[in-house]
Structures are given as C-alpha cells and as structure tokens.
C-alpha cells in the first residue's frame, strides 16, 4: 500500500483544484498514482496540452490516441475532476476518484502545506533582433515558430553541425572550384570535368576533415560525394550540349531590400543561357527536396518556401532577366541528377496538380505573392507583438530539430501515438 502521505497530497490538491481550478493542481493530480491514469498516458496528456492549458482540455479534445484502457482511465479522471466544485469536501473527493477507504485516516497525519504557485510572468511581445533576414530564417518560421524562437531569438543551442551538413559544405566548395575553373562546361570534355571534380572533392573533404566525428565518417561521405559527382558531371555535360551556358558565378551574395527589410543570402550558382540571354538561378540541395516541379511550386504558393523566390527578386533587382529557377539534388549517390526546374512565365499555366515531372513553370504573380508574404512575416517578427511561438503540428519537422530535447510541446509522431 502506498504511503498515506501521497494520498493525503492527492486529496489536498483536489480540494485546491475544486476551489481555484488551477491547471497546476490538475497536472499534479494527473501525475499522482491515485489519478488512475498510467504514468505514460499522463505524460502524453501533459505533452499534448498547450502551455498554461489544463490537461483536461487535452483529454477532452482527444489530442492523444490511447490504448482503450488508458483512454477509459483518462476520461474517468477528467470526469471526476470536471465534476468538482468549491463546496466539495474530502468525502466527495474520495468518492469522486474512487480512492481507498483508508483515506480519511490519513487525515491524522500532519497536513502537507502546498506552496503557493509562482506567479506566472506577464507575457510580453518579442521581436527579431537581427538586422538582416534570410530566406532560410523565414522558411524556419513558417515550418515551426517555436524553432525560429529557439534559433533566432534565443540562440538556445549551438548547432554543431552533422556529417550531412559537412558533406553539403564540402560538396558546395568543390563545385565552386570546378565552375570557377570551367565557367563554360561545354568547352571541356566530360572526362576532364569528372577528373577535376573528383580532385576538388578530395581536397574539400581534406579541408573539412576535422569537422567529421571520425575519419571513417569522413571517408564514407567523401565516397558518397565522388559517386554523386559522376552523376553531376553527366547531367552538366548533357545540359551544356543541349543549350550552351556560362556559369556567371558560384556562392554569389544576394542582397535585397523590401519595404525597408533587408535580406541577405548566397546563391549556389548562376548560369547565363548563351542563346537566349536568360539567367538560371540554381540552388544545390544535399538534403531532402520536393519530388516534382509542381510540388515545389505549391510550396511557394502555400508560403512554405522562400529560397528561390528571394533569389529571383535579388537577381532581378540586379538587372538580370531570370528565366529559370532550379534545385539540383546532390543527396542520393544512387540516383541520376535530375533537377527540379521551373521556368518563370508571365502568367500561370495549367499543369496537372499530380504531375511528377521535374520540370514545370512558376508565374511571376506566384513570385510576387511570395515577396509580399516575406514582407508580412518580417513585420510580424519585428512589431514586438509576438508573445507566443506555437510548435508545428508536423512531427516530421522535429526529426532533426536541434531543440527537440528542450521542446516539451513538440507533436508526437503518428507511429508513436499508436505505439503507446
Ligand atoms: S522539436 Fe519540433 S515543435 Fe519543437 S521546436 Fe523543434 S520542430 Fe518545433
């Protein structure tokens, strides 16, 4: 039998809740073994509750999918708690929660004096301190406001990087060297490009070597890059044969001022089509990307993606006629390099929403709307009215989040919900 002190504490917290309906009391009751709710289920409920919200809300809104026994226990607890009112006595509490009959005897023990809860701080608005914005900071904000808060307002955890991020940096560096030496890839043989790129990859991975956790990790990532490089050169040679182009530059600074908000970034590669004079803006992707041109365009339309729209407007402001935006996938060494390529068109074209094609179009009006939304987000971030940074409801966003340990309100992945 559990110590009567614990039971006494439960009754005291229940009486306190009956009088004041405070969520802290509800939480304390839920955590108690006398709640009838298992520890795992109680934890899931507390995680599902919004900050400052009573766990009752999380139960009644059924935010957590439980096994049947846990669900029944949680609902019974919620019913008992919700039925309390200020007139209720210890006897009511004992009956409501079906507590052991020995409960009144426990009253002989010295009462536990619960400390008064700390007065919550008054919420005040916060605002971005940064003088410059970047497309990736806006992407973070729309993906998860809480993550943006951790990264850009608190700088809460130092992101030390990972093998995947060092792979990306080393590969970008090797490609910059390649295109610096061969700005017109059509004028050299594919074999030369391949040999040179492999040499640049070797030297880039030597430079980034100490960043990798182990020499083996570095070697594995280098070999992955070498395999991907062969596919990259194949694509490059094909592209140069079908439409000659000149690489204007790599890692080019992109700066743009929109309604007083300054944006800054770096463009991986900018090409000039020698036949049409149009400019293609290219972003290398060493992580996951959209699988089709339509999917990427829909992300732009849904204001979930600002990278290429920002580059478009930055290069347009510099006087370029940007005719194409492209994402070049460099993640998977086993797949041919097949960029997601969007031709910029004056008016939207009808493209099948489910098209899996990697080429498609994006209209100037889509890019204008993205630009307008960028300014709106900057206003939100700087007007000092933001006093809450909601967590995402997409658990996939949490998978590699550096702040996951600190983030007790993160969504539970669907597979975990069913595993409970
Ligand atoms: S763990 Fe998930 S919810 Fe929390 S900050 Fe990261 S992405 Fe957002």
XYZ file of C-alpha atoms and ligand atoms in Angstrom:
428
model
C 0.000 0.000 0.000
C 1.267 3.443 -0.860
C 2.177 5.831 1.932
C -0.821 7.694 3.175
C 1.100 10.962 2.718
C 0.830 10.599 -1.039
C -2.879 10.007 -0.800
C -3.188 12.997 1.501
C -1.346 15.147 -1.040
C -3.746 13.979 -3.740
C -6.779 14.954 -1.656
C -5.277 18.349 -0.793
C -4.529 19.057 -4.448
C -8.066 18.013 -5.405
C -9.573 20.346 -2.763
C -7.354 23.124 -4.043
C -8.459 22.425 -7.623
C -12.125 22.392 -6.554
C -11.695 25.888 -5.142
C -9.417 27.513 -7.697
C -9.485 25.355 -10.873
C -5.780 25.863 -11.390
C -4.081 23.883 -14.122
C -1.038 23.261 -11.869
C -3.281 21.355 -9.445
C -4.807 19.411 -12.320
C -1.323 18.464 -13.511
C -0.267 17.375 -10.017
C -3.376 15.219 -9.709
C -2.846 13.678 -13.112
C 0.740 12.722 -12.252
C -0.337 11.045 -8.998
C -0.758 7.266 -8.958
C -4.196 7.932 -7.408
C -5.379 9.541 -10.676
C -5.867 6.042 -12.079
C -4.030 7.160 -15.239
C -0.792 5.374 -16.130
C 2.431 7.372 -15.986
C 2.976 7.005 -19.756
C -0.537 8.213 -20.542
C -0.250 11.116 -18.070
C 2.996 12.207 -19.717
C 1.433 12.084 -23.183
C -1.516 14.193 -21.988
C 0.754 16.792 -20.400
C 2.807 16.994 -23.576
C -0.289 17.434 -25.681
C -1.577 20.329 -23.537
C -0.733 23.833 -24.740
C 1.423 25.924 -22.367
C -0.719 27.069 -19.426
C -3.632 24.933 -20.585
C -5.304 22.448 -18.253
C -4.653 18.794 -19.094
C -8.441 18.436 -19.034
C -8.546 20.249 -22.361
C -6.018 17.850 -23.892
C -8.125 14.902 -22.697
C -11.478 16.296 -23.764
C -10.160 17.293 -27.192
C -8.747 13.785 -27.535
C -5.363 15.046 -28.705
C -3.693 11.824 -27.700
C -4.625 8.452 -29.153
C -4.521 5.939 -26.300
C -4.949 2.228 -25.984
C -8.505 1.523 -24.767
C -7.583 1.037 -21.083
C -5.653 4.320 -20.895
C -8.412 6.166 -22.703
C -11.049 4.891 -20.259
C -8.861 5.858 -17.285
C -8.149 9.323 -18.699
C -11.819 10.007 -19.382
C -12.778 8.796 -15.874
C -10.163 11.095 -14.375
C -11.386 14.017 -16.484
C -15.000 13.325 -15.439
C -14.117 13.221 -11.750
C -12.007 16.357 -11.941
C -14.501 18.258 -14.062
C -17.273 17.458 -11.544
C -15.525 19.105 -8.584
C -16.862 22.364 -7.211
C -15.836 24.618 -4.304
C -18.427 23.079 -1.915
C -16.861 19.626 -2.128
C -15.308 18.013 0.927
C -12.726 15.292 1.366
C -15.523 12.712 1.319
C -16.650 13.928 -2.078
C -13.077 13.673 -3.343
C -12.703 10.116 -2.046
C -15.920 9.072 -3.790
C -15.283 11.019 -6.998
C -11.866 9.444 -7.572
C -12.742 6.103 -6.040
C -9.910 6.454 -3.520
C -9.130 3.819 -0.865
C -11.418 3.918 2.148
C -8.396 4.449 4.363
C -8.150 7.935 3.022
C -9.839 9.732 5.929
C -7.478 8.077 8.378
C -4.644 9.691 6.574
C -6.003 12.994 7.781
C -4.356 12.258 11.111
C -1.005 12.868 9.571
C 0.268 16.400 9.563
C -1.175 18.128 6.535
C 1.090 18.861 3.671
C 1.185 22.542 3.021
C 1.367 23.041 -0.671
C 3.394 26.021 -1.714
C 1.588 28.764 -3.494
C 2.304 28.555 -7.173
C 4.748 31.059 -8.549
C 3.046 33.962 -10.229
C 3.463 33.476 -13.950
C 5.426 36.141 -15.722
C 3.325 38.527 -17.707
C 3.690 37.708 -21.392
C 5.367 40.452 -23.342
C 5.926 40.713 -27.050
C 9.300 39.833 -28.530
C 10.778 40.836 -31.789
C 13.597 39.818 -34.103
C 16.890 41.420 -33.206
C 18.572 40.637 -36.467
C 19.224 43.462 -38.829
C 19.059 41.173 -41.815
C 16.614 38.470 -42.752
C 17.295 35.411 -44.824
C 15.000 33.164 -46.788
C 16.019 30.248 -44.584
C 15.002 32.120 -41.408
C 11.563 32.745 -42.937
C 11.381 29.096 -44.000
C 12.130 28.125 -40.400
C 9.437 30.476 -39.117
C 6.737 29.018 -41.343
C 7.883 25.472 -40.598
C 7.810 25.909 -36.808
C 7.573 29.188 -34.944
C 8.985 27.609 -31.815
C 12.077 26.509 -33.733
C 12.506 30.036 -35.057
C 12.221 31.324 -31.493
C 14.903 28.921 -30.265
C 17.261 29.527 -33.167
C 16.909 33.202 -33.959
C 15.725 34.789 -30.716
C 17.345 32.662 -28.016
C 20.241 31.058 -29.887
C 19.317 28.386 -27.363
C 21.525 25.535 -28.507
C 24.638 25.713 -30.542
C 24.057 23.691 -33.693
C 27.388 21.943 -34.057
C 26.598 20.573 -37.480
C 26.441 16.985 -38.603
C 28.056 14.648 -41.106
C 25.227 15.570 -43.501
C 25.885 19.302 -43.180
C 29.675 18.897 -43.614
C 29.021 16.728 -46.672
C 26.951 19.599 -48.090
C 29.575 22.251 -47.315
C 32.442 20.221 -48.796
C 30.451 19.388 -51.934
C 29.419 23.032 -52.436
C 33.050 24.071 -52.070
C 34.248 21.515 -54.675
C 31.591 22.649 -57.164
C 32.552 26.272 -56.653
C 36.140 25.398 -57.558
C 35.059 23.368 -60.579
C 32.905 26.125 -62.050
C 35.485 28.768 -61.179
C 37.987 26.911 -63.371
C 35.496 25.873 -66.053
C 32.824 28.576 -66.373
C 31.815 27.159 -69.799
C 31.473 23.418 -69.169
C 30.567 22.777 -72.806
C 34.110 23.624 -73.871
C 35.792 20.785 -71.982
C 35.314 17.051 -72.103
C 33.147 15.292 -69.542
C 36.169 13.206 -68.584
C 38.155 16.350 -67.697
C 35.256 17.718 -65.669
C 34.905 14.397 -63.859
C 38.624 14.128 -63.039
C 38.795 17.720 -61.865
C 35.665 17.491 -59.752
C 36.928 14.351 -58.058
C 40.201 16.114 -57.233
C 38.318 19.133 -55.859
C 36.168 16.828 -53.769
C 39.263 15.159 -52.319
C 40.781 18.497 -51.325
C 37.458 19.847 -49.970
C 36.968 16.786 -47.781
C 40.570 17.129 -46.569
C 39.798 20.698 -45.527
C 36.547 19.719 -43.822
C 38.065 16.510 -42.446
C 38.453 17.641 -38.816
C 34.770 18.575 -38.679
C 33.654 14.978 -39.139
C 33.337 12.946 -35.996
C 35.584 10.138 -37.221
C 37.914 9.511 -40.193
C 35.613 6.676 -41.247
C 32.641 9.019 -41.357
C 34.640 11.457 -43.490
C 35.732 8.688 -45.841
C 32.184 7.390 -46.269
C 30.846 10.867 -47.009
C 33.704 11.534 -49.428
C 32.970 8.348 -51.364
C 29.315 9.270 -51.474
C 30.287 12.661 -52.922
C 32.575 11.017 -55.502
C 29.753 8.805 -56.724
C 27.342 11.733 -56.855
C 29.957 13.815 -58.688
C 29.961 11.373 -61.608
C 26.213 11.797 -61.968
C 26.514 15.571 -61.589
C 29.040 15.763 -64.447
C 26.840 13.559 -66.643
C 23.983 15.986 -66.152
C 26.259 19.014 -66.646
C 27.602 17.674 -69.956
C 24.096 16.913 -71.225
C 22.904 20.366 -70.225
C 25.845 22.081 -71.945
C 25.334 20.043 -75.119
C 21.638 20.886 -75.376
C 21.898 24.618 -74.529
C 25.341 26.206 -74.108
C 25.674 28.275 -70.968
C 28.216 30.160 -68.914
C 28.414 29.937 -65.148
C 28.359 33.593 -64.086
C 29.347 32.715 -60.553
C 29.009 30.463 -57.533
C 28.250 31.396 -53.917
C 27.206 34.836 -55.123
C 25.930 37.233 -52.445
C 22.250 38.064 -52.877
C 21.000 41.227 -51.245
C 17.559 42.704 -51.424
C 15.648 45.398 -49.574
C 11.885 45.006 -49.459
C 9.899 47.820 -47.860
C 12.758 48.594 -45.505
C 13.542 44.954 -44.619
C 16.981 43.821 -45.696
C 17.531 40.293 -46.922
C 20.821 38.602 -47.457
C 21.893 35.193 -48.733
C 24.230 33.366 -51.088
C 23.243 31.800 -54.381
C 24.940 28.491 -55.112
C 25.235 29.017 -58.860
C 24.002 31.445 -61.524
C 24.101 30.498 -65.231
C 23.653 32.596 -68.334
C 21.995 30.918 -71.303
C 24.195 31.888 -74.254
C 21.367 31.609 -76.762
C 18.544 33.429 -75.014
C 20.408 35.636 -72.527
C 18.159 34.306 -69.747
C 19.607 33.651 -66.311
C 19.104 30.458 -64.310
C 19.376 30.571 -60.540
C 20.491 27.264 -59.064
C 20.333 26.011 -55.508
C 22.218 22.795 -54.657
C 20.346 20.526 -52.295
C 22.154 17.901 -50.261
C 19.086 17.185 -48.142
C 15.520 16.205 -48.993
C 13.708 18.263 -51.615
C 10.381 18.333 -53.407
C 9.943 15.376 -55.749
C 8.391 17.331 -58.601
C 8.284 20.837 -60.026
C 4.591 21.095 -59.154
C 5.266 20.084 -55.546
C 7.913 22.784 -55.179
C 5.710 25.417 -56.832
C 2.824 24.539 -54.492
C 5.141 25.076 -51.522
C 5.902 28.540 -52.850
C 2.205 29.207 -53.336
C 1.467 27.994 -49.800
C 4.163 30.322 -48.425
C 6.237 27.441 -47.097
C 9.270 28.093 -49.250
C 11.000 31.410 -49.918
C 14.517 30.471 -51.060
C 14.159 30.614 -54.837
C 11.620 33.484 -54.811
C 14.141 35.518 -52.797
C 16.961 34.711 -55.235
C 14.670 35.569 -58.135
C 13.919 39.026 -56.758
C 17.519 39.657 -55.681
C 18.919 38.878 -59.162
C 16.059 40.724 -60.901
C 16.866 43.788 -58.790
C 20.442 43.485 -60.069
C 19.199 43.721 -63.638
C 19.178 40.028 -64.646
C 16.379 38.553 -66.691
C 15.829 35.463 -64.565
C 14.113 32.894 -66.729
C 14.578 29.702 -64.697
C 14.857 28.573 -61.080
C 16.347 25.186 -60.294
C 17.066 22.899 -57.356
C 19.866 20.424 -58.016
C 19.644 17.293 -55.824
C 23.031 16.041 -54.601
C 21.855 13.817 -51.799
C 21.450 10.377 -53.257
C 24.527 8.888 -54.938
C 22.422 6.110 -56.428
C 20.157 8.399 -58.473
C 20.837 10.416 -61.605
C 20.930 14.163 -61.005
C 17.504 15.362 -62.148
C 16.981 18.984 -61.087
C 13.638 20.423 -60.185
C 13.470 23.149 -62.793
C 10.851 25.899 -63.004
C 10.616 28.190 -65.983
C 9.480 31.663 -64.938
C 6.415 32.580 -67.005
C 4.380 35.789 -67.106
C 1.027 34.092 -66.475
C 0.245 30.848 -64.653
C -0.030 27.760 -66.822
C -2.291 24.829 -66.276
C -0.205 21.912 -65.062
C -1.650 18.728 -63.687
C -1.540 19.019 -59.911
C -0.311 15.484 -59.604
C 2.349 15.775 -62.276
C 5.550 14.071 -61.192
C 7.625 15.892 -63.826
C 10.778 17.558 -62.565
C 10.295 20.456 -64.991
C 7.428 22.904 -64.794
C 6.625 26.584 -64.557
C 6.144 29.243 -61.947
C 4.424 32.527 -62.689
C 5.624 35.979 -61.823
C 2.404 36.502 -59.846
C 3.336 33.468 -57.663
C 6.725 35.064 -57.039
C 5.108 38.430 -56.296
C 2.799 36.872 -53.726
C 5.779 35.153 -52.081
C 7.557 38.523 -51.949
C 4.518 40.172 -50.332
C 4.341 37.392 -47.737
C 8.059 37.791 -46.973
C 7.420 41.409 -46.049
C 4.374 40.480 -43.952
C 6.397 37.927 -41.988
C 9.167 40.468 -41.385
C 6.553 42.836 -39.986
C 5.222 40.103 -37.698
C 8.738 39.391 -36.497
C 9.628 42.988 -35.783
C 6.457 44.633 -34.485
C 7.063 43.397 -30.924
C 3.631 41.776 -30.584
C 4.708 38.130 -30.750
C 4.329 36.687 -27.277
C 3.739 33.069 -28.233
C 5.656 30.840 -30.621
C 3.490 27.855 -31.465
C 5.028 24.467 -32.143
C 4.492 22.849 -35.511
C 1.832 20.192 -35.870
C 4.044 18.304 -38.338
C 6.095 15.823 -36.325
C 8.401 15.277 -39.318
C 9.799 18.781 -38.747
C 11.057 17.650 -35.329
C 13.063 14.702 -36.629
C 16.388 16.518 -36.902
C 15.498 19.559 -34.788
C 18.403 20.606 -32.562
C 15.901 21.856 -29.980
C 13.823 18.694 -29.630
C 15.170 17.947 -26.157
C 14.124 21.345 -24.869
C 10.771 21.309 -26.616
C 8.267 19.532 -24.371
C 5.294 20.533 -26.515
C 6.517 19.001 -29.752
C 3.965 16.857 -31.582
C 4.059 13.134 -31.054
C 4.915 11.258 -34.284
C 1.915 9.247 -35.534
C 3.746 5.931 -35.168
C 4.489 6.752 -31.512
C 0.836 7.553 -30.848
C -0.136 4.066 -31.851
C 2.785 2.553 -30.007
C 1.587 3.858 -26.641
S 11.084 19.879 -31.702
Fe 9.513 20.197 -33.291
S 7.993 21.508 -32.337
Fe 9.857 21.674 -31.092
S 10.989 23.409 -31.922
Fe 11.753 21.610 -32.989
S 10.476 21.475 -34.842
Fe 9.416 22.843 -33.430
